[in-house]
Coordinates of C-alpha atoms and ligand atoms in Angstrom, one line a residue:
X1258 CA 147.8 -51.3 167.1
X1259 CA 148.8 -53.4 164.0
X1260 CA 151.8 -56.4 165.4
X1261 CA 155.3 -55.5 164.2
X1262 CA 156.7 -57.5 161.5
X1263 CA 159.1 -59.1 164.1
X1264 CA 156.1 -60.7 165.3
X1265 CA 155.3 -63.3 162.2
X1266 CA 158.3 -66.2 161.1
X1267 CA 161.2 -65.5 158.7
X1268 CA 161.6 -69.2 156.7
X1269 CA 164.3 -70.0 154.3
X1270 CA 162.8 -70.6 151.3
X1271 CA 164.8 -71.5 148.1
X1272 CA 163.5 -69.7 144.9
X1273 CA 163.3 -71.3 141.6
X1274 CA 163.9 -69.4 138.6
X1275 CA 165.4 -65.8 138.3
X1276 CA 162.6 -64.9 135.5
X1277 CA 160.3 -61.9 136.2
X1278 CA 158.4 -64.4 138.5
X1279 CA 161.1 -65.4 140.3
X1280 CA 162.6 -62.2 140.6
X1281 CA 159.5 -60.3 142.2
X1282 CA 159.0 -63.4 144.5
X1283 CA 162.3 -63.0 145.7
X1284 CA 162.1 -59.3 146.3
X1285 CA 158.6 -59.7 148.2
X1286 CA 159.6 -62.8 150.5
X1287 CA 163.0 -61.2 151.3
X1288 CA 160.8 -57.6 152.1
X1289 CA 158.6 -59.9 154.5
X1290 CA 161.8 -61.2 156.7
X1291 CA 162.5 -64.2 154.8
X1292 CA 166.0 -65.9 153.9
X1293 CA 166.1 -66.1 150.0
X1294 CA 168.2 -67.9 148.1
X1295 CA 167.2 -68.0 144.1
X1296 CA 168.1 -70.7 141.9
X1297 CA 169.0 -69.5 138.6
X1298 CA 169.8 -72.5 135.3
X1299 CA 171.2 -69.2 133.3
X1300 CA 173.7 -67.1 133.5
X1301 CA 171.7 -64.0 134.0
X1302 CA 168.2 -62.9 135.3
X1303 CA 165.2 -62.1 132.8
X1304 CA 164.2 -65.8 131.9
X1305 CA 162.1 -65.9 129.1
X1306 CA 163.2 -62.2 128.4
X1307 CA 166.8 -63.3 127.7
X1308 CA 167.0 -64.1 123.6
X1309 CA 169.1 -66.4 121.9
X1310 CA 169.9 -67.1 118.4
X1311 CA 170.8 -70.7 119.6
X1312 CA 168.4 -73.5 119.1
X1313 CA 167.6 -76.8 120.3
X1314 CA 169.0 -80.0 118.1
X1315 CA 165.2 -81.3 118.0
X1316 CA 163.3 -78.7 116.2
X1317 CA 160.3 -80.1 117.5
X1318 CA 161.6 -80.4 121.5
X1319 CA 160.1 -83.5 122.1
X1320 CA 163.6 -85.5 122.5
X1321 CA 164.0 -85.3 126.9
X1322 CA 167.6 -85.8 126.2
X1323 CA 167.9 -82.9 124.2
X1324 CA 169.7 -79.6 125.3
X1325 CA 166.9 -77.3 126.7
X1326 CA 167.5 -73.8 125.5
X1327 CA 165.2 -71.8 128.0
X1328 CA 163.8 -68.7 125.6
X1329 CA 161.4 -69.0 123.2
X1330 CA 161.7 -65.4 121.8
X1331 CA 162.4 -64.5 118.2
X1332 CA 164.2 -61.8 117.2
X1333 CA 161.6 -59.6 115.2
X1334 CA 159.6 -60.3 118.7
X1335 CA 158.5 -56.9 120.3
X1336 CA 156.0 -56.5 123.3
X1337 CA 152.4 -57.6 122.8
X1338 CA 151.5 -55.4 126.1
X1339 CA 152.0 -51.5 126.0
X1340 CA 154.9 -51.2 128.6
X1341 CA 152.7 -49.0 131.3
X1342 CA 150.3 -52.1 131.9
X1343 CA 153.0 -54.6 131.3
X1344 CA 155.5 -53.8 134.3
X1345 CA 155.8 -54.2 137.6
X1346 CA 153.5 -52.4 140.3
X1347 CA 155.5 -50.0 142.1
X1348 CA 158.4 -50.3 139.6
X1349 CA 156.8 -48.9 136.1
X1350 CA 158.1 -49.9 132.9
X1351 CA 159.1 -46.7 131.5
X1352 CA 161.3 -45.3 128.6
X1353 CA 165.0 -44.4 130.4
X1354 CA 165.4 -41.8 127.7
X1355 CA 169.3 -43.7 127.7
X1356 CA 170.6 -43.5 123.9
X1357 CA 171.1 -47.8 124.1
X1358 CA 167.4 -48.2 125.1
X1359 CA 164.0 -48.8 122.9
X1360 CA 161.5 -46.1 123.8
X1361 CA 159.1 -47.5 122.1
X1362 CA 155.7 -48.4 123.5
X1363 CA 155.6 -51.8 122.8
X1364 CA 158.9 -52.3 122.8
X1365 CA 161.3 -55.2 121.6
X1366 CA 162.5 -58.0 123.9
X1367 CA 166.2 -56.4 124.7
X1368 CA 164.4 -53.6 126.4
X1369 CA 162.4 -56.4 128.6
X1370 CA 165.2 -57.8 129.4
X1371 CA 167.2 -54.4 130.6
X1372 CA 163.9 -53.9 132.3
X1373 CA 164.3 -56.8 134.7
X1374 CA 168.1 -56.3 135.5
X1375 CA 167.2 -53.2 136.0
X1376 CA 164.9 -54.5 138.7
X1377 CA 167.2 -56.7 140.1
X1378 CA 169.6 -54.2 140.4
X1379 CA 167.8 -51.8 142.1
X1380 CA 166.5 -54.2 144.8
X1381 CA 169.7 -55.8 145.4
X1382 CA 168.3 -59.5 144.0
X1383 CA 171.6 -60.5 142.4
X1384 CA 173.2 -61.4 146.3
X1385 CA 170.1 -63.6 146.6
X1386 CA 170.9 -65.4 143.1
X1387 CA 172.7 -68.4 142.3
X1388 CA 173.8 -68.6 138.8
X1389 CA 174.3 -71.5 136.5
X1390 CA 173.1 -73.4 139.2
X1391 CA 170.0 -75.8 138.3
X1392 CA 167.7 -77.3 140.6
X1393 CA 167.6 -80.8 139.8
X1394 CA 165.2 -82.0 143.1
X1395 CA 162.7 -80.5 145.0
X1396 CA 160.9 -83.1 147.5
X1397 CA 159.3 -83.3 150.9
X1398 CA 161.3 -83.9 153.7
X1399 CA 159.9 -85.0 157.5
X1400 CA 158.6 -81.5 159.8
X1401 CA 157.3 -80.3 156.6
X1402 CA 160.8 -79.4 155.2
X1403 CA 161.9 -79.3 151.5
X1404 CA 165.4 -80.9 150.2
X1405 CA 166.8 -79.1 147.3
X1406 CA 169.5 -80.7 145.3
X1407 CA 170.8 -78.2 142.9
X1408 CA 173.9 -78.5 140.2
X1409 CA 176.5 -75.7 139.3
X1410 CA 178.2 -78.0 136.6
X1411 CA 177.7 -80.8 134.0
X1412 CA 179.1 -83.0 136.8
X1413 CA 176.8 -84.7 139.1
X1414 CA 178.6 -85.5 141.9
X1415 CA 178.8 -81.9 142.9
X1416 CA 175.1 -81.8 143.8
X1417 CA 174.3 -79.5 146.5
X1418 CA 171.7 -80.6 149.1
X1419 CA 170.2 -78.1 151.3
X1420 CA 167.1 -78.0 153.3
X1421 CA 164.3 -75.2 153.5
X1422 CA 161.1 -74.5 154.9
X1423 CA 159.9 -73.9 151.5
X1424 CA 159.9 -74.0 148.0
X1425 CA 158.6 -71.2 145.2
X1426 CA 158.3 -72.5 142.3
X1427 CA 159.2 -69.7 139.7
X1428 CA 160.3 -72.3 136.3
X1429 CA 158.4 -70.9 133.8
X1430 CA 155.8 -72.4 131.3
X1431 CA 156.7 -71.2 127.8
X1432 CA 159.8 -73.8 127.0
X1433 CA 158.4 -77.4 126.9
X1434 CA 156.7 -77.7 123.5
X1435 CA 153.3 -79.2 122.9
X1436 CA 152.7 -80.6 119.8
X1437 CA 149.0 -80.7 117.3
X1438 CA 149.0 -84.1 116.7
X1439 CA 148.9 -84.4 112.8
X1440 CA 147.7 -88.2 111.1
X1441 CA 150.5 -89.4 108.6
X1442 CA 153.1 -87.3 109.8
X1443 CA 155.9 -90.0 110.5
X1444 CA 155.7 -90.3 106.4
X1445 CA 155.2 -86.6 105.4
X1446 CA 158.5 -85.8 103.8
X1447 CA 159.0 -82.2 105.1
X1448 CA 160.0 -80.1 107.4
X1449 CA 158.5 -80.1 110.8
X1450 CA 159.4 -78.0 113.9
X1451 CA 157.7 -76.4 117.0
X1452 CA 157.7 -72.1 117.3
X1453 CA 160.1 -72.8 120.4
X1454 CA 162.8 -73.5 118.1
X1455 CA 161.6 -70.4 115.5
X1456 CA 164.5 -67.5 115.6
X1457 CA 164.4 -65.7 112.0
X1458 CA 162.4 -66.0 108.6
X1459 CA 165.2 -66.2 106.2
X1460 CA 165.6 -70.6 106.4
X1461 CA 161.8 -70.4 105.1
X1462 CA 162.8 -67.9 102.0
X1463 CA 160.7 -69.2 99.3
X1464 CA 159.1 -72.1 101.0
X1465 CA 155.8 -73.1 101.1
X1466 CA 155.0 -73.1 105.3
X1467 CA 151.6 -74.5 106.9
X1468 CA 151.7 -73.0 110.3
X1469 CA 149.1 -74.2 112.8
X1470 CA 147.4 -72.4 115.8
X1471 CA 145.6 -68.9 116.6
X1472 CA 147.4 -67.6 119.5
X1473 CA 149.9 -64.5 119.6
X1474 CA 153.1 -65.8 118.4
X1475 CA 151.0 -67.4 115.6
X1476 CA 149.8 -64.1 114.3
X1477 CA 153.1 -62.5 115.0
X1478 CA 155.2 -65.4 113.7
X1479 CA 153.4 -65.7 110.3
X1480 CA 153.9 -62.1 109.2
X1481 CA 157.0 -62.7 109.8
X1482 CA 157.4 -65.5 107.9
X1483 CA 155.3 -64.2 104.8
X1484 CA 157.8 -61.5 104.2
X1485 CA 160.2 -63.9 102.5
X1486 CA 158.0 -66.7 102.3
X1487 CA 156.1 -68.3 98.8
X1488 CA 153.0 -68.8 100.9
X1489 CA 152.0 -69.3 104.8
X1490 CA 148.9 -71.3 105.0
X1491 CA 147.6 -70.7 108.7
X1492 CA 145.7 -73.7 110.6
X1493 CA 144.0 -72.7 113.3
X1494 CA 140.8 -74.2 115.2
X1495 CA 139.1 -70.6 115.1
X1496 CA 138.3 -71.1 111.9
X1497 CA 134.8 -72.1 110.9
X1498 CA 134.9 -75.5 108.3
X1499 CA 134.8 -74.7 105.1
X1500 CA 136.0 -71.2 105.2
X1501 CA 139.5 -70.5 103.0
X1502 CA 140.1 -66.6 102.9
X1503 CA 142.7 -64.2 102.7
X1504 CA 143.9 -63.4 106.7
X1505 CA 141.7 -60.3 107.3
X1506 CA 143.0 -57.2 108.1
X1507 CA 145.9 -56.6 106.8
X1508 CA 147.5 -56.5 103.4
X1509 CA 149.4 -59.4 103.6
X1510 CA 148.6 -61.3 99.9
X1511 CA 150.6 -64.6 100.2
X1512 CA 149.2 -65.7 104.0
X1513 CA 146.4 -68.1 103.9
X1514 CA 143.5 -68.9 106.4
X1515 CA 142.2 -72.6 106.6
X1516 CA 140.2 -74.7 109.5
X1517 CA 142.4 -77.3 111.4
X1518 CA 144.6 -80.3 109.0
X1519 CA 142.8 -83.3 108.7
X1520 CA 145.9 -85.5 107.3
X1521 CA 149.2 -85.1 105.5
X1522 CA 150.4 -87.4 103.1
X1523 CA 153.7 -89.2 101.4
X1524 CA 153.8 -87.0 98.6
X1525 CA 154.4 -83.5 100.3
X1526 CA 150.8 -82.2 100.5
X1527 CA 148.7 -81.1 103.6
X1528 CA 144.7 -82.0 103.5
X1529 CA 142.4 -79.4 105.5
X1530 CA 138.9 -79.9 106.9
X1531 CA 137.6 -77.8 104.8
X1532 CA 139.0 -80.4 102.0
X1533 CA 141.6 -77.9 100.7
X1534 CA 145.4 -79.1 99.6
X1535 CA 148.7 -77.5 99.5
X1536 CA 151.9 -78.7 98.9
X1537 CA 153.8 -77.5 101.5
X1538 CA 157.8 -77.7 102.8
X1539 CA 157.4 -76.7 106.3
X1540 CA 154.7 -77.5 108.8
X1541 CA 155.6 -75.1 112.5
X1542 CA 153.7 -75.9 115.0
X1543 CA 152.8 -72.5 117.2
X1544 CA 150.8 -74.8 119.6
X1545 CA 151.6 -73.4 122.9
X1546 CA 153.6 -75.2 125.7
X1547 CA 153.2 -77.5 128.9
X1548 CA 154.1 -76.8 132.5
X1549 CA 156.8 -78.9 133.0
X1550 CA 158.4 -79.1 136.5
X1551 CA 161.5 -82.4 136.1
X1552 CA 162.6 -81.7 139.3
X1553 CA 159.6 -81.9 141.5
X1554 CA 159.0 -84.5 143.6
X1555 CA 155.4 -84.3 145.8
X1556 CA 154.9 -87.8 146.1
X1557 CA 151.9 -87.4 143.5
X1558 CA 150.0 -85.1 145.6
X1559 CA 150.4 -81.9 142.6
X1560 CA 150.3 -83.9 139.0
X1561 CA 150.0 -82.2 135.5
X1562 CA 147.3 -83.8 134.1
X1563 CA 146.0 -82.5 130.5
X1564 CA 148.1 -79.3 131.3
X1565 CA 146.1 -78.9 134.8
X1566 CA 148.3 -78.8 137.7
X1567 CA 146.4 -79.7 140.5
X1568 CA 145.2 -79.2 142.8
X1569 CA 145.7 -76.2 143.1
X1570 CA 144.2 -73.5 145.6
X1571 CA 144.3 -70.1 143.7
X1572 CA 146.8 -71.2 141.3
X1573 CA 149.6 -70.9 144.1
X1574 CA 149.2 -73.6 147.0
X1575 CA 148.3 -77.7 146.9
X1576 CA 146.2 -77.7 149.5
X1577 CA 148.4 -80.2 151.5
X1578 CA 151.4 -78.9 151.0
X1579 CA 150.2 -74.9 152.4
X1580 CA 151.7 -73.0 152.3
X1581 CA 155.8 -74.5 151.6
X1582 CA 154.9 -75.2 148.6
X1583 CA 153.6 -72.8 146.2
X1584 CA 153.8 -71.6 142.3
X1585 CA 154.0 -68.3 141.0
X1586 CA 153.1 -67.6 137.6
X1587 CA 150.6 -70.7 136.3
X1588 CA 147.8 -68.5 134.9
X1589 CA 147.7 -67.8 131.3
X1590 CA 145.7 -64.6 129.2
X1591 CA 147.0 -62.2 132.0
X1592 CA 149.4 -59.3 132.9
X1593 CA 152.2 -61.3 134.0
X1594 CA 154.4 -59.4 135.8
X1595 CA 151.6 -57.4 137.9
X1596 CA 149.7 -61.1 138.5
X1597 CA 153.2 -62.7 139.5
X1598 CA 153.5 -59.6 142.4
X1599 CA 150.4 -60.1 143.9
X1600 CA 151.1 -63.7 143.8
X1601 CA 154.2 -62.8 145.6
X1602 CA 153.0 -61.0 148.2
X1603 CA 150.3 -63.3 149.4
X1604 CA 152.9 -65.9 149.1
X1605 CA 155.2 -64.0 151.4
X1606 CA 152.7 -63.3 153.7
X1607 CA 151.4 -66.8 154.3
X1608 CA 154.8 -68.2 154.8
X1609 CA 155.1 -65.4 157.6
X1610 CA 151.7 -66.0 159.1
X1611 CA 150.5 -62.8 158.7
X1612 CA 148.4 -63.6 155.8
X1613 CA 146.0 -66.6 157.5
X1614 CA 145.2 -69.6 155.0
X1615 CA 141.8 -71.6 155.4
X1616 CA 142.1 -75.0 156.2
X1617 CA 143.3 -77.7 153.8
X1618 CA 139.6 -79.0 153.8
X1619 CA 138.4 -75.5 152.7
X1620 CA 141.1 -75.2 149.9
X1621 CA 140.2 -78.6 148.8
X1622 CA 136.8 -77.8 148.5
X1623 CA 137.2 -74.6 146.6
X1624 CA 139.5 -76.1 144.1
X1625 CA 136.7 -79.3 144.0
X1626 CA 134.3 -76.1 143.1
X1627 CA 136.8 -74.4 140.8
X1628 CA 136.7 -77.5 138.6
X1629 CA 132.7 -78.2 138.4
X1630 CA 132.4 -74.8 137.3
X1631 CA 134.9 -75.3 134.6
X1632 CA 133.0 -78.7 133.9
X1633 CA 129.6 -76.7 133.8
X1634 CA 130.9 -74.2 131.4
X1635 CA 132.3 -76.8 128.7
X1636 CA 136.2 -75.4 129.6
X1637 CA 138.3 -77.8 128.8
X1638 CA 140.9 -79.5 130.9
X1639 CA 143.9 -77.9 129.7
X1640 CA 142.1 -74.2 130.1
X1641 CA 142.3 -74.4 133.6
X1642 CA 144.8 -72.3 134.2
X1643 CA 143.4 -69.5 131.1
X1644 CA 142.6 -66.5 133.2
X1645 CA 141.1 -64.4 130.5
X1646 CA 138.3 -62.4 131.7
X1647 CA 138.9 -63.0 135.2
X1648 CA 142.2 -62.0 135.7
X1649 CA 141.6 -58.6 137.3
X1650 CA 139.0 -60.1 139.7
X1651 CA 141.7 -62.9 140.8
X1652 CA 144.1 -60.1 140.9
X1653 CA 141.7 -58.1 143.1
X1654 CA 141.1 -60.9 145.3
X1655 CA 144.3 -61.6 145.8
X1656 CA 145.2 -57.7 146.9
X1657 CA 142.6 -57.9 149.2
X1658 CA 143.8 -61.0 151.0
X1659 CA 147.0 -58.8 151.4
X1660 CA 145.4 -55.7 152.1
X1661 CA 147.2 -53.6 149.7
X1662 CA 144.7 -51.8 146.5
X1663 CA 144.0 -54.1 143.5
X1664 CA 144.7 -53.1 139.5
X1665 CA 144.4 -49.5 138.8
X1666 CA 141.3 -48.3 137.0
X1667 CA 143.5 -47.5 134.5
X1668 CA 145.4 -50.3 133.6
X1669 CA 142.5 -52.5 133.1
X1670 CA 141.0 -50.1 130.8
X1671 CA 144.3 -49.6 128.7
X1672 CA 144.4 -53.3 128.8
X1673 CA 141.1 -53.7 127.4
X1674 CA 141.7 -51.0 125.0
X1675 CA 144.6 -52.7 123.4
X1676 CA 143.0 -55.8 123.2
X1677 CA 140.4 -53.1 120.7
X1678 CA 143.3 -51.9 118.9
X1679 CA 144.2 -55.6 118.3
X1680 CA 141.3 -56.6 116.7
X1681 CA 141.1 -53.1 114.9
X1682 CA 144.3 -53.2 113.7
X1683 CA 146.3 -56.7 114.1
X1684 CA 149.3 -55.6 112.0
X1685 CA 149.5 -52.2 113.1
X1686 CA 148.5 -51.8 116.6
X1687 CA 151.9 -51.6 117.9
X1688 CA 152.7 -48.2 116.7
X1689 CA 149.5 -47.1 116.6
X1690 CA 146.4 -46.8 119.3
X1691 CA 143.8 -44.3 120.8
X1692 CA 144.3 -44.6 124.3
X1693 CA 146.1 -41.2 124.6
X1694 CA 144.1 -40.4 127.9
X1695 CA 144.8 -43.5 129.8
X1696 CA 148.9 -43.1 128.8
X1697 CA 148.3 -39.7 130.9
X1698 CA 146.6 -41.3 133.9
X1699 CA 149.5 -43.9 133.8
X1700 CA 152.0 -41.5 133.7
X1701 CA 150.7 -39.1 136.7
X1702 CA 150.6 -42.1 138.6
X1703 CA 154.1 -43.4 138.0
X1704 CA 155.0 -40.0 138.9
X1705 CA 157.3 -40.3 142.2
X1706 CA 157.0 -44.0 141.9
X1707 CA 160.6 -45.3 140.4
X1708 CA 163.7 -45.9 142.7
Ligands
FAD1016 P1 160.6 -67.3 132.8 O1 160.8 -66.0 132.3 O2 160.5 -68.4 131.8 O3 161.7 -67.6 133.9 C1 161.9 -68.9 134.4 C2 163.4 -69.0 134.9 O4 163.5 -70.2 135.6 C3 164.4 -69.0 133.8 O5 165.3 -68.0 134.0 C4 165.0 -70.4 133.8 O6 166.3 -70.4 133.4 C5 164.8 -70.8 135.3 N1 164.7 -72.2 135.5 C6 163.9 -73.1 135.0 N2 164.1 -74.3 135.5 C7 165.1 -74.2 136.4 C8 165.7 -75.1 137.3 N3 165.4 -76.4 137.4 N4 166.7 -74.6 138.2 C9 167.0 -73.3 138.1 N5 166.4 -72.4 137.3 C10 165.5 -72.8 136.5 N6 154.5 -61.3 128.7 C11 154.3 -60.0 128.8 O7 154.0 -59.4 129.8 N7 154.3 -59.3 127.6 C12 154.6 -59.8 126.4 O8 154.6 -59.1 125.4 C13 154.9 -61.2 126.4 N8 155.3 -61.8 125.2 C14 155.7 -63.1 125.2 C15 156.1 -63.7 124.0 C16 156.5 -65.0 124.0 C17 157.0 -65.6 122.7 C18 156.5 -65.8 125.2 C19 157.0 -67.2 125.2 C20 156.1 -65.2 126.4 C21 155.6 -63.9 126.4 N9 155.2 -63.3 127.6 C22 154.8 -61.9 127.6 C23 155.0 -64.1 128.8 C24 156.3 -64.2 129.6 O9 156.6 -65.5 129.6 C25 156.2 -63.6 130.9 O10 156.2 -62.2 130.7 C26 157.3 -63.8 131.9 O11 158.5 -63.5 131.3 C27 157.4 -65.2 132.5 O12 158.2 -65.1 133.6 P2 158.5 -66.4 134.5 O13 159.5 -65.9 135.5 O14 157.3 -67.0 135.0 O15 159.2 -67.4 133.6

């Protein structure tokens, strides 16, 4: 007969972050008999989800005194995921059918955002949630205990410090900027500013913008742009030397493709590898992000080195610091929110004990392996944590450590198919796609699933 619940250890673990990380973590570790207490900077839950027009007073983000603003959404921003393999598990992303809501497929961010309050709501997360209140410490205490000094106000001497058995670390990674470094900059006479701090295209009206970087939000941020734009010149390492063509597939005629810059210069202009010029007003950097976690203290056992945190077993656990500490939510080129519940779960379940960990040697020695292997295949550092084509297999393997059933069949394959329709039809593949048969397989399994 399989042990009652009753059986394993409910630990108070503080929570940190009331994104769709934090959220599911909470839900899972509180189904698992554990005392939850989230710590939320915002007003609200959703994170990333939650848009704001506001920006930061360093376009760029690279002044630490400056005032974080958490989201980097923009408001044209829709979902780059169809909503069936984007949501939660057992808690499907579908259209409400309510007048106020976006039905769409690939909806835009509000409807995310109603998503995850919805969520909350209807597993009773918001009791567990401190608002406004920021975790400004995190550090090891003796007997393996955290301390977790947190701040409801601008005013410092009402710190809170509590103790817990452990910490979840649920911050998020999409708010600290990183920058392409660009020689002759400090003299280049523009404009220059980081996609964090990009909200609408009308400032660029007419201007001439060099946009660097290949990634989602630099495809999605320089249509936008171009609509009101003179030109968008796009540098991006994907690019082959040499090569300066019109961005293929679509009809956009004033967006630009070029190879990385080489320089700029005093008088305005930007110099490519490929030798090309342009005199341009604005350069926006849509150069991704770096984990970023201030209030951590581990006494140098987990660093960010290169944008590797490490080390790291799984993603989740340092090795000696299994299993009250852990992170949910480091792996890039994924399904986030079905990644961040299995994460959850096995989280839950290790801090209960019902979920056995190997030893600290055997993590060590995995993560050791984990990084040859990146070594052998020429990944770069700051790819360790780019799931890409593994992703379902890390998923898999973390369901079976749980012993609940991996991805369905049918979410890889939509996922794969939109990835397709992406390349088919970069413009265009929000509103329109081929997968008809896999949208029916999703919805006869969501069928009875919702609250
Ligand atoms: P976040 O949503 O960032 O939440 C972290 C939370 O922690 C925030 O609420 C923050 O206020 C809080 N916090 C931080 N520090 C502290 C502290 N010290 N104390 C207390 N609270 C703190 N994913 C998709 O699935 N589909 C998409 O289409 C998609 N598009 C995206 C587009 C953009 C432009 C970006 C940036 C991301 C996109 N993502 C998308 C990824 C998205 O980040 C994840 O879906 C997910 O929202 C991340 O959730 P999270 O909880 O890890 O982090």
């Amino acid at each position: 007969m399989a042990p009652s619940i009753s059986l394993f250890k409910s630990r108070d673990v503080a929570v940190i972050g009331a994104g769709a990380a934090g959220l599911v973590a909470a839900r899972e570790l509180r189904r698992e008999g554990h005392k939850v207490v989230v710590f939320e900077r915002e007003r609200q839950v959703g994170g990333t989800w939650v848009y704001t027009p506001t920006v930061e007073t360093d376009p760029l983000g690279s002044d630490p005194s400056r005032h974080i603003v958490h989201s980097s959404l923009y408001a044209s921003l829709r979902t780059n995921l169809p909503r069936e393999v984007m949501g939660f598990l057992d808690y499907p992303f579908v259209s409400t059918g309510e007048p106020h809501r976006d039905p769409r497929r690939f909806p835009g961010h509000r409807e995310v955002s109603l998503y995850l309050k919805d969520f909350a709501v209807g597993f009773g997360l918001n009791e567990l949630i401190r608002f406004e209140t920021e975790v400004v410490y995190a550090g090891l205490v003796e007997d393996e205990k955290w301390r977790v000094k947190s701040r409801s106000g601008n005013d410092a001497a009402i710190d809170v410090e509590e103790i817990f058995d452990a910490v979840v670390v649920c911050n998020g990674h999409y708010t600290e900027p990183r920058l392409a470094e660009i020689p002759g900059i400090d003299a280049w006479p523009g404009k220059h500013m980081h996609s964090h701090n990009y909200r609408i295209p009308e400032p660029f009206r007419d201007q001439v913008v060099v946009l660097i970087g290949g990634a989602a939000s630099a495809v999605d941020i320089s249509m936008d742009i171009a609509q009101v734009a003179k030109a968008v010149h796009i540098a991006s390492r994907s690019v082959e030397a040499g090569i300066l063509k019109k961005l293929s597939g679509n009809a956009i005629d004033n967006m630009w493709l070029h190879p990385m810059i080489e320089s700029v210069q005093k008088d305005g202009t930007v110099i490519f590898y490929d030798g090309s010029v342009v005199l341009a007003d604005v350069i926006l950097h849509c150069t991704g992000y770096k984990y970023h976690f201030p209030f951590l203290d581990t006494s140098g056992i987990v660093t960010v080195d290169d944008n590797r945190v490490g080390p790291l077993y799984k993603h989740i656990f340092p090795p000696h610091l299994a299993p009250g500490l852990s992170f949910v939510g480091l792996p890039w080129k994924v399904l986030p929110f079905p990644m961040f519940e299995f994460q959850s779960k096995w989280i839950a379940g290790a801090l209960s004990g019902r979920i056995g960990l190997p030893s600290q040697e055997e993590m060590m020695a995995d993560v050791s392996a984990f990084y040859l292997s990146l070594e052998a295949s020429d990944t770069p550092k700051h790819y360790t944590h780019n799931l890409a084509d593994s992703q379902f297999e890390y998923d898999d393997w973390l369901a079976l450590e749980c012993g609940i059933p991996g991805v369905e069949e049918w979410r890889k394959k939509m996922y794969e198919a939109t990835a397709k329709n992406k390349k088919v039809r970069p413009d265009k593949y929000r509103d329109k796609w081929e997968d008809e048969d896999l949208m029916l397989e999703a919805q006869k399994d969501f069928a009875g699933c919702r609250l």
